[in-house]
Amino acid sequence: ECKECGKAFKCPSSVRRHERTHSRKKPYECKHCGKVLSYLTSFQNHLGMHTGEISHKCKICGKAFYSPSSLQTHEKTHTGEKPYKCNQCGKAFNSSSSFRYHERTHTGEK
């Protein structure tokens, strides 16, 4: 459980990752340019810009991603696709994580 907001997680590593959103910790530093990032996936995306290893690139805007799922979520920003719809209020979302976060507004869960 997060000490800051009380949000519960199944894995301790998920709690630690979430707690960074409150603390602004940035444990990943790029040796190429010195940029510091909060999350491993963001760091991996950034490193790919230096090494040219990123293979998941948006065909519309050129933004690059380390994982195919991150690219798929990003592509929905161009198409306007929002497949996750709230049954309680009708609001729709392009990612399952945004939808799950929204659902908590109805339950009062932090």
Coordinates of C-alpha atoms in Angstrom, one line a residue:
E1 CA 0.0 0.0 0.0
C2 CA 1.3 3.5 -0.9
K3 CA 2.2 5.5 2.2
E4 CA 1.3 8.7 0.5
C5 CA -2.2 8.1 -0.9
G6 CA -3.2 4.6 0.4
K7 CA -3.5 3.0 -3.1
A8 CA -3.1 -0.8 -2.8
F9 CA -0.9 -3.0 -5.0
K10 CA -0.3 -6.8 -5.3
C11 CA 3.4 -6.5 -5.7
P12 CA 5.9 -4.5 -3.6
S13 CA 7.7 -3.4 -6.7
S14 CA 4.5 -1.9 -8.0
V15 CA 4.2 0.1 -4.8
R16 CA 7.7 1.4 -5.2
R17 CA 7.2 2.3 -8.8
H18 CA 3.9 4.1 -7.9
E19 CA 5.5 6.0 -5.0
R20 CA 7.9 7.7 -7.4
T21 CA 4.9 9.7 -8.7
H22 CA 4.7 11.4 -5.3
S23 CA 8.4 11.7 -4.6
R24 CA 9.6 12.8 -8.0
K25 CA 12.6 10.3 -7.7
K26 CA 14.4 9.8 -11.0
P27 CA 16.7 6.8 -10.6
Y28 CA 17.6 6.3 -14.2
E29 CA 20.4 8.5 -15.6
C30 CA 21.5 8.4 -19.2
K31 CA 25.2 8.1 -19.6
H32 CA 25.1 9.6 -23.0
C33 CA 23.5 13.0 -22.2
G34 CA 22.8 13.1 -18.4
K35 CA 19.1 13.1 -18.6
V36 CA 17.3 11.5 -15.6
L37 CA 14.1 9.6 -15.9
S38 CA 11.6 8.1 -13.4
Y39 CA 10.7 4.9 -15.1
L40 CA 12.6 2.0 -16.7
T41 CA 10.5 2.0 -19.8
S42 CA 11.0 5.8 -20.3
F43 CA 14.7 5.3 -19.8
Q44 CA 14.8 2.4 -22.3
N45 CA 12.9 4.6 -24.9
H46 CA 15.4 7.4 -24.3
L47 CA 18.4 5.2 -24.7
G48 CA 17.1 3.9 -28.0
M49 CA 17.4 7.4 -29.3
H50 CA 21.1 7.3 -28.7
T51 CA 21.7 3.8 -29.9
G52 CA 19.2 3.6 -32.7
E53 CA 17.8 0.3 -31.2
I54 CA 14.1 1.4 -31.0
S55 CA 12.1 -0.5 -33.5
H56 CA 8.6 0.6 -32.5
K57 CA 8.1 3.9 -34.2
C58 CA 4.8 5.8 -34.8
K59 CA 4.2 6.1 -38.5
I60 CA 2.3 9.3 -38.0
C61 CA 4.5 11.5 -35.8
G62 CA 7.8 9.5 -35.6
K63 CA 7.7 9.1 -31.8
A64 CA 9.6 6.0 -30.8
F65 CA 8.8 3.4 -28.2
Y66 CA 10.6 0.5 -26.5
S67 CA 7.5 -1.8 -26.4
P68 CA 4.9 -2.5 -29.0
S69 CA 2.1 -2.0 -26.4
S70 CA 3.3 1.5 -25.7
L71 CA 3.2 2.3 -29.4
Q72 CA -0.3 0.9 -29.7
T73 CA -1.5 3.0 -26.8
H74 CA 0.2 6.1 -28.4
E75 CA -1.3 5.4 -31.8
K76 CA -4.8 5.7 -30.3
T77 CA -4.1 9.4 -29.7
H78 CA -4.0 9.9 -33.4
T79 CA -7.0 7.9 -34.3
G80 CA -9.2 9.0 -31.4
E81 CA -9.9 5.4 -30.6
K82 CA -11.1 5.0 -27.0
P83 CA -12.1 1.4 -26.5
Y84 CA -12.4 1.5 -22.7
K85 CA -15.8 2.9 -21.7
C86 CA -17.0 3.6 -18.1
N87 CA -20.4 1.9 -17.5
Q88 CA -21.3 4.4 -14.8
C89 CA -20.7 7.7 -16.6
G90 CA -20.0 6.9 -20.2
K91 CA -16.6 8.5 -20.3
A92 CA -14.2 6.7 -22.7
F93 CA -10.4 6.2 -22.5
N94 CA -7.6 5.1 -24.9
S95 CA -5.7 3.0 -22.3
S96 CA -6.8 0.5 -19.8
S97 CA -4.6 2.1 -17.1
S98 CA -6.4 5.5 -17.6
F99 CA -9.7 3.7 -17.4
R100 CA -8.9 1.9 -14.2
Y101 CA -7.7 5.1 -12.6
H102 CA -11.0 6.8 -13.6
E103 CA -13.0 3.9 -12.2
R104 CA -11.7 4.8 -8.7
T105 CA -13.4 8.2 -8.9
H106 CA -16.7 6.3 -8.6
T107 CA -15.7 4.0 -5.8
G108 CA -13.9 6.6 -3.7
E109 CA -10.8 4.4 -3.8
K110 CA -7.5 6.3 -3.8

